Amino acid sequence: MLSDTHSHIDETILKYVAQADEVWHAGDIGDLVVTDTLKKLKPLRAVYGNIDDAKARLEFPLHNRFMCEGVDVWITHIGGYPGKYNPAIKTEMVANPPKLFICGHSHILKVMFDKKNNLLHMNPGACGKSGFHQVRTMLRFVIEGDKIKDLEIIEIEKRV
């Protein structure tokens, strides 16, 4: 899983993508060359982010909610985090929380359990080179039945 590529794709990202069953992108794709490249390697689920243009918004939704095995997954770009969810999604989050909530936007890697809504929140940080982050990050995990397990943080040096 990755987010905030801001038009950047490289061999290191693709090496990890090749090891995955599926790739999830939480927005701020930038150039669609990024998602076109990912789709050539693996099935892709993605959402558009605030920097994405009309082409990206035609190809990808603002919210992508789906079942992966026994896990209800919701991906959006600007989602916030437990206790500070984006007001635009707060009502739905409380009424019908997913088991796994994924967002991007902040460029800050964050994985935390939301006890109030009984869900796992993940933000993979930023995988692109644009932004204040010092290390580019991705997340990798396994979904088996209704379990989310074997979470790994992938850190990639940010050479500009």
PDB file of C-alpha atoms in Angstrom:
ATOM      1  CA  MET A   1       0.000   0.000   0.000  1.00  0.00           C
ATOM      2  CA  LEU A   2       1.260   3.436  -0.871  1.00  0.00           C
ATOM      3  CA  SER A   3       0.146   7.040  -1.086  1.00  0.00           C
ATOM      4  CA  ASP A   4       1.275  10.488  -2.132  1.00  0.00           C
ATOM      5  CA  THR A   5       3.511   9.465  -5.022  1.00  0.00           C
ATOM      6  CA  HIS A   6       3.116  12.948  -6.556  1.00  0.00           C
ATOM      7  CA  SER A   7       4.052  11.632 -10.053  1.00  0.00           C
ATOM      8  CA  HIS A   8       7.064   9.654  -8.779  1.00  0.00           C
ATOM      9  CA  ILE A   9       7.591   5.972  -9.533  1.00  0.00           C
ATOM     10  CA  ASP A  10      10.922   4.132  -9.446  1.00  0.00           C
ATOM     11  CA  GLU A  11      12.466   0.671  -9.474  1.00  0.00           C
ATOM     12  CA  THR A  12      12.494   0.404  -5.676  1.00  0.00           C
ATOM     13  CA  ILE A  13       8.739   0.963  -5.469  1.00  0.00           C
ATOM     14  CA  LEU A  14       8.195  -1.486  -8.334  1.00  0.00           C
ATOM     15  CA  LYS A  15      10.344  -4.127  -6.608  1.00  0.00           C
ATOM     16  CA  TYR A  16       7.935  -4.138  -3.642  1.00  0.00           C
ATOM     17  CA  VAL A  17       4.877  -3.952  -5.889  1.00  0.00           C
ATOM     18  CA  ALA A  18       6.068  -7.077  -7.717  1.00  0.00           C
ATOM     19  CA  GLN A  19       6.040  -8.966  -4.391  1.00  0.00           C
ATOM     20  CA  ALA A  20       2.413  -8.034  -3.596  1.00  0.00           C
ATOM     21  CA  ASP A  21      -0.825  -9.720  -4.621  1.00  0.00           C
ATOM     22  CA  GLU A  22      -2.550  -6.377  -5.071  1.00  0.00           C
ATOM     23  CA  VAL A  23      -1.588  -2.689  -4.817  1.00  0.00           C
ATOM     24  CA  TRP A  24      -3.645  -0.046  -3.020  1.00  0.00           C
ATOM     25  CA  HIS A  25      -2.916   3.660  -3.629  1.00  0.00           C
ATOM     26  CA  ALA A  26      -4.436   6.194  -1.204  1.00  0.00           C
ATOM     27  CA  GLY A  27      -4.312   9.224  -3.493  1.00  0.00           C
ATOM     28  CA  ASP A  28      -2.197  12.131  -4.683  1.00  0.00           C
ATOM     29  CA  ILE A  29      -1.116   9.981  -7.590  1.00  0.00           C
ATOM     30  CA  GLY A  30       0.085  12.880  -9.716  1.00  0.00           C
ATOM     31  CA  ASP A  31       0.786  11.702 -13.258  1.00  0.00           C
ATOM     32  CA  LEU A  32      -1.322   8.686 -14.282  1.00  0.00           C
ATOM     33  CA  VAL A  33       1.892   7.098 -15.580  1.00  0.00           C
ATOM     34  CA  VAL A  34       2.278   6.026 -11.930  1.00  0.00           C
ATOM     35  CA  THR A  35      -0.969   4.047 -11.798  1.00  0.00           C
ATOM     36  CA  ASP A  36      -0.605   2.811 -15.391  1.00  0.00           C
ATOM     37  CA  THR A  37       2.809   1.381 -14.420  1.00  0.00           C
ATOM     38  CA  LEU A  38       1.421  -0.214 -11.239  1.00  0.00           C
ATOM     39  CA  LYS A  39      -1.511  -1.765 -13.151  1.00  0.00           C
ATOM     40  CA  LYS A  40       0.899  -3.481 -15.558  1.00  0.00           C
ATOM     41  CA  LEU A  41       2.372  -5.391 -12.614  1.00  0.00           C
ATOM     42  CA  LYS A  42      -0.527  -6.085 -10.237  1.00  0.00           C
ATOM     43  CA  PRO A  43      -4.234  -5.444  -9.724  1.00  0.00           C
ATOM     44  CA  LEU A  44      -4.703  -1.881  -8.443  1.00  0.00           C
ATOM     45  CA  ARG A  45      -7.265  -0.241  -6.187  1.00  0.00           C
ATOM     46  CA  ALA A  46      -6.859   3.520  -5.854  1.00  0.00           C
ATOM     47  CA  VAL A  47      -8.532   6.818  -4.996  1.00  0.00           C
ATOM     48  CA  TYR A  48      -7.774  10.299  -6.203  1.00  0.00           C
ATOM     49  CA  GLY A  49      -6.246  12.921  -3.936  1.00  0.00           C
ATOM     50  CA  ASN A  50      -6.414  16.683  -3.690  1.00  0.00           C
ATOM     51  CA  ILE A  51      -3.560  17.252  -6.191  1.00  0.00           C
ATOM     52  CA  ASP A  52      -4.986  14.879  -8.788  1.00  0.00           C
ATOM     53  CA  ASP A  53      -6.398  16.288 -12.019  1.00  0.00           C
ATOM     54  CA  ALA A  54      -9.650  15.642 -13.869  1.00  0.00           C
ATOM     55  CA  LYS A  55      -8.218  12.579 -15.660  1.00  0.00           C
ATOM     56  CA  ALA A  56      -7.380  10.906 -12.339  1.00  0.00           C
ATOM     57  CA  ARG A  57     -10.790  11.860 -10.946  1.00  0.00           C
ATOM     58  CA  LEU A  58     -12.471  10.192 -13.923  1.00  0.00           C
ATOM     59  CA  GLU A  59     -10.468   6.987 -13.474  1.00  0.00           C
ATOM     60  CA  PHE A  60     -10.505   6.701  -9.686  1.00  0.00           C
ATOM     61  CA  PRO A  61     -13.148   7.464  -7.031  1.00  0.00           C
ATOM     62  CA  LEU A  62     -12.865   9.740  -3.991  1.00  0.00           C
ATOM     63  CA  HIS A  63     -13.745   6.757  -1.768  1.00  0.00           C
ATOM     64  CA  ASN A  64     -13.093   3.103  -2.515  1.00  0.00           C
ATOM     65  CA  ARG A  65     -14.911   0.726  -0.184  1.00  0.00           C
ATOM     66  CA  PHE A  66     -14.704  -2.995  -0.821  1.00  0.00           C
ATOM     67  CA  MET A  67     -14.372  -6.409   0.794  1.00  0.00           C
ATOM     68  CA  CYS A  68     -10.972  -8.099   0.740  1.00  0.00           C
ATOM     69  CA  GLU A  69     -11.633 -11.648   1.888  1.00  0.00           C
ATOM     70  CA  GLY A  70     -13.453 -11.071   5.218  1.00  0.00           C
ATOM     71  CA  VAL A  71     -12.236  -7.497   5.761  1.00  0.00           C
ATOM     72  CA  ASP A  72     -14.341  -4.417   4.994  1.00  0.00           C
ATOM     73  CA  VAL A  73     -11.817  -1.880   3.617  1.00  0.00           C
ATOM     74  CA  TRP A  74     -12.354   1.839   3.043  1.00  0.00           C
ATOM     75  CA  ILE A  75      -9.688   3.875   1.231  1.00  0.00           C
ATOM     76  CA  THR A  76      -9.894   7.651   0.848  1.00  0.00           C
ATOM     77  CA  HIS A  77      -7.241  10.346   0.561  1.00  0.00           C
ATOM     78  CA  ILE A  78      -8.119  12.925   3.225  1.00  0.00           C
ATOM     79  CA  GLY A  79      -9.486  10.822   6.050  1.00  0.00           C
ATOM     80  CA  GLY A  80      -7.897  12.078   9.225  1.00  0.00           C
ATOM     81  CA  TYR A  81      -7.274   9.628  12.046  1.00  0.00           C
ATOM     82  CA  PRO A  82      -9.020   8.278  15.149  1.00  0.00           C
ATOM     83  CA  GLY A  83     -10.468  11.126  17.160  1.00  0.00           C
ATOM     84  CA  LYS A  84      -9.800  13.555  14.290  1.00  0.00           C
ATOM     85  CA  TYR A  85     -11.602  12.131  11.258  1.00  0.00           C
ATOM     86  CA  ASN A  86     -12.362  14.384   8.310  1.00  0.00           C
ATOM     87  CA  PRO A  87     -15.802  15.944   9.014  1.00  0.00           C
ATOM     88  CA  ALA A  88     -16.932  14.919   5.506  1.00  0.00           C
ATOM     89  CA  ILE A  89     -16.706  11.216   6.446  1.00  0.00           C
ATOM     90  CA  LYS A  90     -17.315  11.292  10.201  1.00  0.00           C
ATOM     91  CA  THR A  91     -21.042  10.475  10.014  1.00  0.00           C
ATOM     92  CA  GLU A  92     -20.474   7.437   7.779  1.00  0.00           C
ATOM     93  CA  MET A  93     -17.480   6.356   9.879  1.00  0.00           C
ATOM     94  CA  VAL A  94     -19.616   6.241  13.027  1.00  0.00           C
ATOM     95  CA  ALA A  95     -22.729   4.758  11.373  1.00  0.00           C
ATOM     96  CA  ASN A  96     -20.925   2.102   9.329  1.00  0.00           C
ATOM     97  CA  PRO A  97     -17.247   1.765  10.256  1.00  0.00           C
ATOM     98  CA  PRO A  98     -15.026  -0.482   8.130  1.00  0.00           C
ATOM     99  CA  LYS A  99     -12.622  -2.986   9.680  1.00  0.00           C
ATOM    100  CA  LEU A 100      -9.669  -1.331   7.899  1.00  0.00           C
ATOM    101  CA  PHE A 101      -9.562   2.404   7.163  1.00  0.00           C
ATOM    102  CA  ILE A 102      -6.788   3.679   4.889  1.00  0.00           C
ATOM    103  CA  CYS A 103      -5.961   7.253   3.978  1.00  0.00           C
ATOM    104  CA  GLY A 104      -3.015   9.364   2.866  1.00  0.00           C
ATOM    105  CA  HIS A 105      -2.518  13.140   2.547  1.00  0.00           C
ATOM    106  CA  SER A 106      -0.516  13.898   5.708  1.00  0.00           C
ATOM    107  CA  HIS A 107       2.771  12.325   4.488  1.00  0.00           C
ATOM    108  CA  ILE A 108       2.996  10.903   8.032  1.00  0.00           C
ATOM    109  CA  LEU A 109       3.113   7.142   8.440  1.00  0.00           C
ATOM    110  CA  LYS A 110       0.570   6.165  11.065  1.00  0.00           C
ATOM    111  CA  VAL A 111      -0.962   2.839  12.066  1.00  0.00           C
ATOM    112  CA  MET A 112      -3.297   2.819  15.035  1.00  0.00           C
ATOM    113  CA  PHE A 113      -6.298   0.963  16.373  1.00  0.00           C
ATOM    114  CA  ASP A 114      -9.478   2.990  16.812  1.00  0.00           C
ATOM    115  CA  LYS A 115     -11.116   1.434  19.884  1.00  0.00           C
ATOM    116  CA  LYS A 116     -14.196   3.634  19.634  1.00  0.00           C
ATOM    117  CA  ASN A 117     -15.040   2.458  16.092  1.00  0.00           C
ATOM    118  CA  ASN A 118     -13.333  -0.954  16.380  1.00  0.00           C
ATOM    119  CA  LEU A 119     -11.192  -0.510  13.275  1.00  0.00           C
ATOM    120  CA  LEU A 120      -7.572  -0.453  12.205  1.00  0.00           C
ATOM    121  CA  HIS A 121      -6.434   2.892  10.769  1.00  0.00           C
ATOM    122  CA  MET A 122      -3.466   2.986   8.366  1.00  0.00           C
ATOM    123  CA  ASN A 123      -1.723   5.842   6.607  1.00  0.00           C
ATOM    124  CA  PRO A 124       1.284   4.597   4.601  1.00  0.00           C
ATOM    125  CA  GLY A 125       2.989   8.000   4.628  1.00  0.00           C
ATOM    126  CA  ALA A 126       4.384   9.344   1.350  1.00  0.00           C
ATOM    127  CA  CYS A 127       6.146   7.311  -1.327  1.00  0.00           C
ATOM    128  CA  GLY A 128       6.940  10.213  -3.616  1.00  0.00           C
ATOM    129  CA  LYS A 129       9.750  12.725  -3.356  1.00  0.00           C
ATOM    130  CA  SER A 130       7.589  15.867  -3.006  1.00  0.00           C
ATOM    131  CA  GLY A 131       6.929  17.034   0.543  1.00  0.00           C
ATOM    132  CA  PHE A 132       8.538  17.529   3.918  1.00  0.00           C
ATOM    133  CA  HIS A 133       8.949  13.832   4.796  1.00  0.00           C
ATOM    134  CA  GLN A 134      12.544  12.634   5.232  1.00  0.00           C
ATOM    135  CA  VAL A 135      11.976   8.962   4.395  1.00  0.00           C
ATOM    136  CA  ARG A 136       9.626   7.577   1.742  1.00  0.00           C
ATOM    137  CA  THR A 137       7.373   4.871   3.160  1.00  0.00           C
ATOM    138  CA  MET A 138       5.001   2.107   2.087  1.00  0.00           C
ATOM    139  CA  LEU A 139       3.108  -0.540   4.061  1.00  0.00           C
ATOM    140  CA  ARG A 140       2.806  -4.246   3.343  1.00  0.00           C
ATOM    141  CA  PHE A 141       0.483  -6.651   5.167  1.00  0.00           C
ATOM    142  CA  VAL A 142      -1.500  -9.835   4.754  1.00  0.00           C
ATOM    143  CA  ILE A 143      -5.257 -10.238   4.853  1.00  0.00           C
ATOM    144  CA  GLU A 144      -6.252 -13.794   5.654  1.00  0.00           C
ATOM    145  CA  GLY A 145      -9.968 -14.357   6.132  1.00  0.00           C
ATOM    146  CA  ASP A 146     -11.045 -11.617   8.535  1.00  0.00           C
ATOM    147  CA  LYS A 147      -7.518 -11.089   9.950  1.00  0.00           C
ATOM    148  CA  ILE A 148      -5.021  -8.351   9.103  1.00  0.00           C
ATOM    149  CA  LYS A 149      -1.527  -9.558   9.959  1.00  0.00           C
ATOM    150  CA  ASP A 150       2.212  -9.463   9.220  1.00  0.00           C
ATOM    151  CA  LEU A 151       2.367  -5.672   8.883  1.00  0.00           C
ATOM    152  CA  GLU A 152       5.679  -4.365   7.533  1.00  0.00           C
ATOM    153  CA  ILE A 153       6.881  -0.800   7.133  1.00  0.00           C
ATOM    154  CA  ILE A 154       8.969  -0.287   4.019  1.00  0.00           C
ATOM    155  CA  GLU A 155      11.341   2.664   4.224  1.00  0.00           C
ATOM    156  CA  ILE A 156      13.010   4.039   1.097  1.00  0.00           C
ATOM    157  CA  GLU A 157      15.740   6.650   1.149  1.00  0.00           C
ATOM    158  CA  LYS A 158      14.583  10.039  -0.115  1.00  0.00           C
ATOM    159  CA  ARG A 159      17.235  11.181  -2.575  1.00  0.00           C
ATOM    160  CA  VAL A 160      16.139  14.318  -4.392  1.00  0.00           C
TER     161      VAL A 160
END
